[in-house]
mmCIF file of C-alpha atoms in Angstrom:
data_model
loop_
_atom_site.group_PDB
_atom_site.id
_atom_site.type_symbol
_atom_site.label_atom_id
_atom_site.label_comp_id
_atom_site.label_asym_id
_atom_site.label_seq_id
_atom_site.Cartn_x
_atom_site.Cartn_y
_atom_site.Cartn_z
ATOM 1 C CA MET A 19 -110.232 -176.180 -19.854
ATOM 2 C CA SER A 20 -113.722 -175.157 -18.770
ATOM 3 C CA ALA A 21 -115.637 -172.007 -19.658
ATOM 4 C CA LEU A 22 -117.238 -172.309 -16.211
ATOM 5 C CA ASP A 23 -113.845 -171.887 -14.538
ATOM 6 C CA PRO A 24 -113.071 -168.364 -15.768
ATOM 7 C CA ALA A 25 -109.611 -166.882 -15.203
ATOM 8 C CA GLY A 26 -110.248 -163.423 -16.614
ATOM 9 C CA PRO A 27 -112.897 -160.696 -16.795
ATOM 10 C CA ARG A 28 -114.107 -161.599 -20.284
ATOM 11 C CA ALA A 29 -114.472 -165.268 -19.516
ATOM 12 C CA ALA A 30 -116.217 -164.253 -16.280
ATOM 13 C CA ASN A 31 -118.836 -162.400 -18.339
ATOM 14 C CA LEU A 32 -119.530 -165.474 -20.415
ATOM 15 C CA ALA A 33 -119.668 -167.716 -17.346
ATOM 16 C CA LEU A 34 -122.114 -165.293 -15.707
ATOM 17 C CA LEU A 35 -124.375 -165.424 -18.760
ATOM 18 C CA TRP A 36 -124.208 -169.207 -18.675
ATOM 19 C CA TRP A 37 -125.254 -169.278 -15.019
ATOM 20 C CA VAL A 38 -128.077 -166.788 -15.612
ATOM 21 C CA MET A 39 -129.383 -169.053 -18.369
ATOM 22 C CA PHE A 40 -128.876 -172.187 -16.298
ATOM 23 C CA TRP A 41 -130.777 -170.933 -13.252
ATOM 24 C CA GLY A 42 -133.450 -169.319 -15.414
ATOM 25 C CA ALA A 43 -133.989 -172.589 -17.266
ATOM 26 C CA THR A 44 -134.022 -174.504 -13.982
ATOM 27 C CA ALA A 45 -136.652 -172.197 -12.484
ATOM 28 C CA LEU A 46 -138.846 -172.437 -15.595
ATOM 29 C CA PHE A 47 -138.526 -176.211 -15.703
ATOM 30 C CA ALA A 48 -139.495 -176.423 -12.023
ATOM 31 C CA LEU A 49 -142.490 -174.149 -12.649
ATOM 32 C CA VAL A 50 -143.720 -176.248 -15.580
ATOM 33 C CA MET A 51 -143.274 -179.472 -13.613
ATOM 34 C CA ALA A 52 -145.133 -177.939 -10.640
ATOM 35 C CA LEU A 53 -148.052 -176.979 -12.908
ATOM 36 C CA PHE A 54 -147.937 -180.460 -14.423
ATOM 37 C CA ALA A 55 -148.140 -182.002 -10.958
ATOM 38 C CA LEU A 56 -150.922 -179.598 -10.021
ATOM 39 C CA ALA A 57 -152.932 -180.717 -13.043
ATOM 40 C CA TYR A 58 -152.815 -184.256 -11.694
ATOM 41 C CA LEU A 59 -153.031 -183.663 -7.962
ATOM 42 C CA ARG A 60 -155.245 -180.577 -7.675
ATOM 43 C CA SER A 61 -156.972 -180.260 -11.033
ATOM 44 C CA ASP A 62 -159.693 -178.110 -9.440
ATOM 45 C CA LEU A 63 -157.097 -175.324 -8.943
ATOM 46 C CA VAL A 64 -155.997 -175.567 -12.575
ATOM 47 C CA ALA A 65 -159.584 -175.509 -13.780
ATOM 48 C CA ARG A 66 -160.174 -172.113 -12.174
ATOM 49 C CA LEU A 67 -158.383 -170.512 -15.109
ATOM 50 C CA THR A 68 -159.957 -170.626 -18.549
ATOM 51 C CA PRO A 69 -157.996 -172.133 -21.466
ATOM 52 C CA GLY A 70 -157.647 -168.603 -22.873
ATOM 53 C CA GLN A 71 -156.028 -167.392 -19.651
ATOM 54 C CA TRP A 72 -153.591 -170.316 -19.714
ATOM 55 C CA ILE A 73 -152.658 -169.575 -23.324
ATOM 56 C CA VAL A 74 -152.180 -165.828 -22.806
ATOM 57 C CA GLY A 75 -150.426 -166.291 -19.454
ATOM 58 C CA GLY A 76 -148.198 -169.184 -20.453
ATOM 59 C CA GLY A 77 -147.690 -168.111 -24.051
ATOM 60 C CA LEU A 78 -147.216 -164.347 -23.732
ATOM 61 C CA VAL A 79 -147.103 -162.947 -20.196
ATOM 62 C CA LEU A 80 -144.556 -165.501 -18.947
ATOM 63 C CA PRO A 81 -142.090 -165.860 -21.861
ATOM 64 C CA ILE A 82 -141.904 -162.283 -23.178
ATOM 65 C CA PRO A 83 -140.369 -160.646 -20.063
ATOM 66 C CA ILE A 84 -138.037 -163.628 -19.625
ATOM 67 C CA LEU A 85 -136.837 -163.482 -23.233
ATOM 68 C CA VAL A 86 -136.421 -159.691 -23.058
ATOM 69 C CA LEU A 87 -134.351 -159.990 -19.876
ATOM 70 C CA LEU A 88 -132.264 -162.849 -21.259
ATOM 71 C CA THR A 89 -131.625 -161.116 -24.580
ATOM 72 C CA GLY A 90 -130.841 -157.861 -22.778
ATOM 73 C CA THR A 91 -128.357 -159.624 -20.487
ATOM 74 C CA ALA A 92 -126.686 -161.286 -23.467
ATOM 75 C CA LEU A 93 -126.457 -158.001 -25.383
ATOM 76 C CA VAL A 94 -125.040 -156.048 -22.423
ATOM 77 C CA LEU A 95 -122.480 -158.734 -21.544
ATOM 78 C CA GLY A 96 -121.618 -159.352 -25.208
ATOM 79 C CA GLU A 97 -121.125 -155.637 -25.802
ATOM 80 C CA GLN A 98 -118.442 -155.628 -23.073
ATOM 81 C CA LEU A 99 -116.484 -158.321 -24.948
ATOM 82 C CA LEU A 100 -115.974 -156.256 -28.094
ATOM 83 C CA PRO A 101 -112.423 -155.117 -28.808
ATOM 84 C CA ARG A 102 -112.818 -151.320 -28.726
ATOM 85 C CA GLY A 103 -109.854 -149.187 -29.659
ATOM 86 C CA ASP A 104 -106.469 -150.873 -29.444
ATOM 87 C CA ALA A 105 -105.401 -153.222 -26.680
ATOM 88 C CA PRO A 106 -101.886 -152.697 -25.242
ATOM 89 C CA VAL A 107 -100.708 -155.906 -26.903
ATOM 90 C CA ARG A 108 -101.630 -157.316 -30.307
ATOM 91 C CA ILE A 109 -100.661 -160.864 -31.258
ATOM 92 C CA GLU A 110 -101.351 -162.625 -34.549
ATOM 93 C CA ALA A 111 -102.621 -166.189 -34.499
ATOM 94 C CA GLN A 112 -102.713 -168.315 -37.634
ATOM 95 C CA ALA A 113 -104.457 -171.660 -37.804
ATOM 96 C CA GLN A 114 -103.233 -174.335 -40.191
ATOM 97 C CA ARG A 115 -104.296 -177.958 -40.124
ATOM 98 C CA TRP A 116 -103.730 -178.898 -37.342
ATOM 99 C CA ASN A 117 -101.805 -176.431 -35.260
ATOM 100 C CA TRP A 118 -101.595 -172.755 -34.368
ATOM 101 C CA SER A 119 -98.686 -170.368 -34.926
ATOM 102 C CA PHE A 120 -98.308 -167.029 -33.173
ATOM 103 C CA ALA A 121 -96.538 -163.821 -34.222
ATOM 104 C CA TYR A 122 -95.668 -161.100 -31.718
ATOM 105 C CA PRO A 123 -95.353 -157.318 -32.136
ATOM 106 C CA GLY A 124 -92.191 -156.113 -33.865
ATOM 107 C CA GLY A 125 -91.626 -159.443 -35.617
ATOM 108 C CA VAL A 126 -90.596 -161.137 -32.379
ATOM 109 C CA VAL A 127 -90.379 -164.916 -32.662
ATOM 110 C CA VAL A 128 -90.799 -167.160 -29.645
ATOM 111 C CA PRO A 129 -89.797 -170.795 -30.202
ATOM 112 C CA GLY A 130 -92.422 -173.451 -29.547
ATOM 113 C CA GLU A 131 -96.128 -173.480 -30.170
ATOM 114 C CA THR A 132 -97.204 -171.700 -26.992
ATOM 115 C CA LEU A 133 -99.175 -168.468 -27.034
ATOM 116 C CA HIS A 134 -97.470 -166.092 -24.600
ATOM 117 C CA LEU A 135 -99.329 -163.096 -23.210
ATOM 118 C CA PRO A 136 -99.030 -160.646 -20.330
ATOM 119 C CA ALA A 137 -101.400 -161.152 -17.394
ATOM 120 C CA GLY A 138 -103.673 -158.376 -16.143
ATOM 121 C CA VAL A 139 -103.958 -156.461 -19.421
ATOM 122 C CA PRO A 140 -106.292 -156.924 -22.386
ATOM 123 C CA VAL A 141 -104.633 -158.598 -25.376
ATOM 124 C CA ASP A 142 -105.989 -158.523 -28.923
ATOM 125 C CA ILE A 143 -105.542 -161.752 -30.843
ATOM 126 C CA VAL A 144 -105.774 -161.259 -34.608
ATOM 127 C CA VAL A 145 -107.004 -164.597 -35.887
ATOM 128 C CA THR A 146 -106.784 -165.985 -39.409
ATOM 129 C CA SER A 147 -106.382 -169.315 -41.188
ATOM 130 C CA ALA A 148 -104.132 -170.684 -43.931
ATOM 131 C CA ASP A 149 -106.503 -173.378 -45.127
ATOM 132 C CA VAL A 150 -110.013 -174.114 -43.853
ATOM 133 C CA ILE A 151 -112.170 -172.455 -41.217
ATOM 134 C CA HIS A 152 -110.974 -173.106 -37.676
ATOM 135 C CA SER A 153 -112.036 -171.444 -34.441
ATOM 136 C CA PHE A 154 -109.795 -169.936 -31.774
ATOM 137 C CA TRP A 155 -110.981 -170.696 -28.250
ATOM 138 C CA VAL A 156 -109.347 -170.384 -24.834
ATOM 139 C CA PRO A 157 -112.313 -171.227 -22.585
ATOM 140 C CA ARG A 158 -110.876 -169.832 -19.340
ATOM 141 C CA LEU A 159 -109.839 -166.484 -20.874
ATOM 142 C CA GLY A 160 -112.671 -165.458 -23.187
ATOM 143 C CA GLY A 161 -114.969 -166.302 -26.035
ATOM 144 C CA LYS A 162 -114.239 -168.015 -29.310
ATOM 145 C CA ILE A 163 -113.823 -166.567 -32.769
ATOM 146 C CA ASP A 164 -113.619 -168.141 -36.212
ATOM 147 C CA ALA A 165 -110.322 -168.298 -38.074
ATOM 148 C CA ILE A 166 -111.283 -167.687 -41.707
ATOM 149 C CA PRO A 167 -108.868 -167.925 -44.659
ATOM 150 C CA GLY A 168 -108.318 -164.552 -46.334
ATOM 151 C CA HIS A 169 -109.932 -162.668 -43.458
ATOM 152 C CA THR A 170 -108.833 -161.497 -40.003
ATOM 153 C CA ASN A 171 -110.993 -161.517 -36.907
ATOM 154 C CA VAL A 172 -110.005 -159.900 -33.629
ATOM 155 C CA ILE A 173 -110.793 -161.321 -30.209
ATOM 156 C CA ARG A 174 -109.754 -159.697 -26.948
ATOM 157 C CA LEU A 175 -108.573 -161.916 -24.112
ATOM 158 C CA GLU A 176 -107.441 -161.147 -20.603
ATOM 159 C CA ALA A 177 -105.889 -163.350 -17.931
ATOM 160 C CA ASP A 178 -106.209 -162.235 -14.295
ATOM 161 C CA ALA A 179 -103.005 -163.942 -13.192
ATOM 162 C CA PRO A 180 -99.917 -165.597 -14.637
ATOM 163 C CA GLY A 181 -100.385 -169.284 -15.344
ATOM 164 C CA ILE A 182 -100.881 -171.973 -17.960
ATOM 165 C CA TYR A 183 -104.151 -172.134 -19.844
ATOM 166 C CA TRP A 184 -105.220 -174.289 -22.751
ATOM 167 C CA GLY A 185 -106.924 -173.508 -26.013
ATOM 168 C CA GLN A 186 -108.730 -175.695 -28.486
ATOM 169 C CA CYS A 187 -109.843 -175.403 -32.091
ATOM 170 C CA ALA A 188 -113.614 -175.086 -31.815
ATOM 171 C CA GLU A 189 -114.665 -175.567 -35.438
ATOM 172 C CA TYR A 190 -114.430 -178.999 -37.021
ATOM 173 C CA CYS A 191 -111.576 -178.798 -39.513
ATOM 174 C CA GLY A 192 -110.781 -182.373 -40.532
ATOM 175 C CA GLU A 193 -109.335 -185.489 -38.978
ATOM 176 C CA GLY A 194 -106.837 -183.681 -36.742
ATOM 177 C CA HIS A 195 -109.452 -181.348 -35.279
ATOM 178 C CA ASP A 196 -109.761 -182.971 -31.861
ATOM 179 C CA GLY A 197 -106.027 -182.786 -31.244
ATOM 180 C CA MET A 198 -105.704 -179.166 -32.370
ATOM 181 C CA GLN A 199 -105.016 -177.820 -28.909
ATOM 182 C CA PHE A 200 -102.574 -175.121 -27.946
ATOM 183 C CA ARG A 201 -100.904 -173.991 -24.757
ATOM 184 C CA VAL A 202 -101.358 -170.441 -23.481
ATOM 185 C CA GLU A 203 -98.935 -169.030 -20.960
ATOM 186 C CA ALA A 204 -99.728 -165.793 -19.139
ATOM 187 C CA HIS A 205 -96.679 -164.032 -17.691
ATOM 188 C CA ALA A 206 -96.277 -161.174 -15.248
ATOM 189 C CA PRO A 207 -95.931 -158.029 -17.415
ATOM 190 C CA ALA A 208 -92.213 -157.664 -16.634
ATOM 191 C CA ASP A 209 -91.572 -161.295 -17.576
ATOM 192 C CA PHE A 210 -93.509 -160.858 -20.812
ATOM 193 C CA ALA A 211 -91.465 -157.772 -21.677
ATOM 194 C CA ALA A 212 -88.268 -159.750 -21.023
ATOM 195 C CA LEU A 213 -89.524 -162.553 -23.255
ATOM 196 C CA MET A 214 -90.165 -160.066 -26.067
ATOM 197 C CA GLU A 215 -86.682 -158.551 -25.570
ATOM 198 C CA ALA A 216 -85.078 -161.963 -25.811
ATOM 199 C CA GLY A 217 -86.980 -162.810 -28.976
ATOM 200 C CA GLN A 218 -85.758 -159.792 -30.938
ATOM 201 C CA MET B 20 -165.131 -166.648 -49.849
ATOM 202 C CA THR B 21 -166.429 -163.106 -49.617
ATOM 203 C CA SER B 22 -164.344 -160.110 -50.582
ATOM 204 C CA GLY B 23 -164.158 -159.218 -46.905
ATOM 205 C CA ASP B 24 -162.649 -162.636 -46.165
ATOM 206 C CA LYS B 25 -160.112 -162.221 -48.950
ATOM 207 C CA ARG B 26 -159.097 -158.859 -47.542
ATOM 208 C CA ALA B 27 -158.840 -160.321 -44.043
ATOM 209 C CA LEU B 28 -156.718 -163.213 -45.317
ATOM 210 C CA LEU B 29 -154.321 -160.807 -47.019
ATOM 211 C CA SER B 30 -154.265 -158.686 -43.910
ATOM 212 C CA LEU B 31 -153.489 -161.779 -41.813
ATOM 213 C CA VAL B 32 -150.172 -162.421 -43.588
ATOM 214 C CA ALA B 33 -149.320 -158.774 -44.291
ATOM 215 C CA GLY B 34 -147.900 -157.807 -40.891
ATOM 216 C CA PHE B 35 -145.373 -160.597 -40.495
ATOM 217 C CA THR B 36 -144.451 -160.384 -44.174
ATOM 218 C CA VAL B 37 -143.474 -156.764 -43.571
ATOM 219 C CA TRP B 38 -141.644 -157.878 -40.403
ATOM 220 C CA SER B 39 -139.646 -160.453 -42.413
ATOM 221 C CA ALA B 40 -138.809 -157.952 -45.124
ATOM 222 C CA ALA B 41 -137.695 -155.429 -42.489
ATOM 223 C CA PHE B 42 -135.513 -158.101 -40.868
ATOM 224 C CA VAL B 43 -133.726 -158.815 -44.163
ATOM 225 C CA LEU B 44 -133.427 -155.103 -45.002
ATOM 226 C CA LEU B 45 -131.961 -154.163 -41.607
ATOM 227 C CA TYR B 46 -129.533 -157.078 -41.685
ATOM 228 C CA ALA B 47 -128.392 -156.063 -45.167
ATOM 229 C CA LEU B 48 -127.937 -152.417 -44.143
ATOM 230 C CA GLN B 49 -126.014 -153.458 -41.036
ATOM 231 C CA ALA B 50 -123.630 -155.602 -43.108
ATOM 232 C CA LEU B 51 -123.209 -153.042 -45.908
ATOM 233 C CA GLY B 52 -122.596 -150.201 -43.452
ATOM 234 C CA CYS B 53 -119.845 -152.182 -41.738
ATOM 235 C CA ALA B 54 -118.268 -153.280 -45.019
ATOM 236 C CA TYR B 55 -118.188 -149.757 -46.483
ATOM 237 C CA GLY B 56 -117.710 -147.843 -43.223
ATOM 238 C CA TRP B 57 -120.752 -145.572 -43.537
ATOM 239 C CA SER B 58 -120.379 -142.523 -41.321
ATOM 240 C CA GLN B 59 -124.133 -142.244 -40.652
ATOM 241 C CA HIS B 60 -124.598 -145.988 -40.243
ATOM 242 C CA ARG B 61 -126.792 -145.897 -37.159
ATOM 243 C CA LEU B 62 -128.927 -143.087 -38.587
ATOM 244 C CA VAL B 63 -129.533 -145.165 -41.741
ATOM 245 C CA LEU B 64 -130.559 -148.148 -39.607
ATOM 246 C CA CYS B 65 -132.899 -146.049 -37.467
ATOM 247 C CA LEU B 66 -134.484 -144.495 -40.573
ATOM 248 C CA ALA B 67 -134.983 -147.940 -42.115
ATOM 249 C CA PHE B 68 -136.610 -149.038 -38.865
ATOM 250 C CA VAL B 69 -139.022 -146.076 -38.929
ATOM 251 C CA VAL B 70 -139.858 -146.647 -42.615
ATOM 252 C CA ALA B 71 -140.526 -150.341 -41.964
ATOM 253 C CA SER B 72 -142.683 -149.515 -38.935
ATOM 254 C CA LEU B 73 -145.033 -147.186 -40.825
ATOM 255 C CA PRO B 74 -146.969 -149.878 -42.741
ATOM 256 C CA LEU B 75 -147.087 -151.958 -39.561
ATOM 257 C CA VAL B 76 -148.564 -149.090 -37.547
ATOM 258 C CA TRP B 77 -151.128 -148.626 -40.300
ATOM 259 C CA LEU B 78 -151.969 -152.360 -40.306
ATOM 260 C CA ALA B 79 -152.177 -152.558 -36.530
ATOM 261 C CA PHE B 80 -154.556 -149.635 -36.137
ATOM 262 C CA TRP B 81 -156.314 -149.816 -39.459
ATOM 263 C CA GLN B 82 -159.934 -150.806 -39.124
ATOM 264 C CA SER B 83 -161.771 -152.453 -41.987
ATOM 265 C CA PRO B 84 -163.993 -150.004 -43.829
ATOM 266 C CA ALA B 85 -167.312 -149.827 -42.057
ATOM 267 C CA ASP B 86 -169.729 -151.638 -44.322
ATOM 268 C CA ASP B 87 -172.302 -152.451 -41.654
ATOM 269 C CA GLU B 88 -170.944 -155.967 -41.389
ATOM 270 C CA PRO B 89 -169.923 -157.310 -38.002
ATOM 271 C CA ALA B 90 -166.221 -158.067 -37.869
ATOM 272 C CA SER B 91 -165.554 -161.650 -38.934
ATOM 273 C CA SER B 92 -163.368 -163.772 -36.687
ATOM 274 C CA LEU B 93 -160.787 -163.821 -39.496
ATOM 275 C CA SER B 94 -160.563 -160.026 -39.566
ATOM 276 C CA VAL B 95 -160.205 -159.909 -35.782
ATOM 277 C CA ILE B 96 -157.403 -162.510 -35.905
ATOM 278 C CA ALA B 97 -155.742 -160.578 -38.730
ATOM 279 C CA LEU B 98 -155.858 -157.343 -36.740
ATOM 280 C CA TRP B 99 -154.255 -158.952 -33.685
ATOM 281 C CA ALA B 100 -151.639 -160.751 -35.814
ATOM 282 C CA ASN B 101 -150.664 -157.364 -37.232
ATOM 283 C CA ARG B 102 -150.513 -155.847 -33.759
ATOM 284 C CA ALA B 103 -148.238 -158.740 -32.773
ATOM 285 C CA ALA B 104 -146.068 -158.001 -35.821
ATOM 286 C CA LEU B 105 -145.780 -154.356 -34.764
ATOM 287 C CA GLY B 106 -144.884 -155.418 -31.213
ATOM 288 C CA ALA B 107 -142.324 -157.906 -32.553
ATOM 289 C CA THR B 108 -140.797 -155.205 -34.741
ATOM 290 C CA VAL B 109 -140.287 -152.838 -31.820
ATOM 291 C CA LEU B 110 -139.142 -155.595 -29.444
ATOM 292 C CA VAL B 111 -136.720 -157.362 -31.778
ATOM 293 C CA PHE B 112 -135.283 -154.545 -33.906
ATOM 294 C CA LEU B 113 -135.204 -151.394 -31.820
ATOM 295 C CA GLY B 114 -132.758 -152.467 -29.091
ATOM 296 C CA PRO B 115 -130.033 -153.846 -31.354
ATOM 297 C CA ILE B 116 -130.369 -150.941 -33.806
ATOM 298 C CA ALA B 117 -130.370 -148.162 -31.229
ATOM 299 C CA ALA B 118 -128.047 -149.510 -28.536
ATOM 300 C CA VAL B 119 -125.737 -152.271 -29.769
ATOM 301 C CA SER B 120 -122.496 -151.747 -31.694
ATOM 302 C CA PRO B 121 -123.330 -152.464 -35.331
ATOM 303 C CA CYS B 122 -119.756 -153.417 -36.261
ATOM 304 C CA LEU B 123 -116.627 -154.732 -34.587
#
């Protein structure tokens, strides 16, 4: 259940952003430590620049392009996560302390507390809550979205391949919060269709 | 404190005060437009951005009236703070308003 082990295009976007930030932060940290070492070991090199040049360079010239690039990356990748139009499949998810229940198109009921979805196609999950605020999160398939009582939020997930994935409530919701996990099963499209047939 | 200092002090806080007000205004317009489904939502946001930028452009390129006094360090700092506010306005607001989906 790791966001760094993506199993779908949307989760891959988020993982990519994470790695961009990780390596960017690592490079900046290394640069600062190198300058720090330079100040001790070769202070004559550091002294060649005036304090004003250090302030403008380190305070404006360095961070502004980095922040613009980072923000731009986040906006571009985040934009690709938005549920535009209608996904082929739309499933309702309701959170209630401390479990999740799922409703399928056409009033289909599938026994058990597993979220079933077809692999290889985008799926819209319409998320709401019956009591307090929860958050719907399947780290390997996509982002997270709040489940808010009296309000519906839509998150689009996609699994590359059939398999079992796990989800977790990601907003503290009381004493059962840590155990509020749910199983997600991605099926081959034909299998998913059969499952929906059987549930009618 | 001379009158020139008072003006410079006001000028020092003016730019980022306008920036803050613009931030709140744009956020409010973004939320209202989504809630009520405005058809010209992005146009409204862009217009609000232009309106908010006008006083900032004026502050950033407005020189104190020439009264044969050399510029005080406070007035120089105020001028550059206002130029920073104008830069921050363009950098922070323009991208999200012009290019990012305002609503889900």
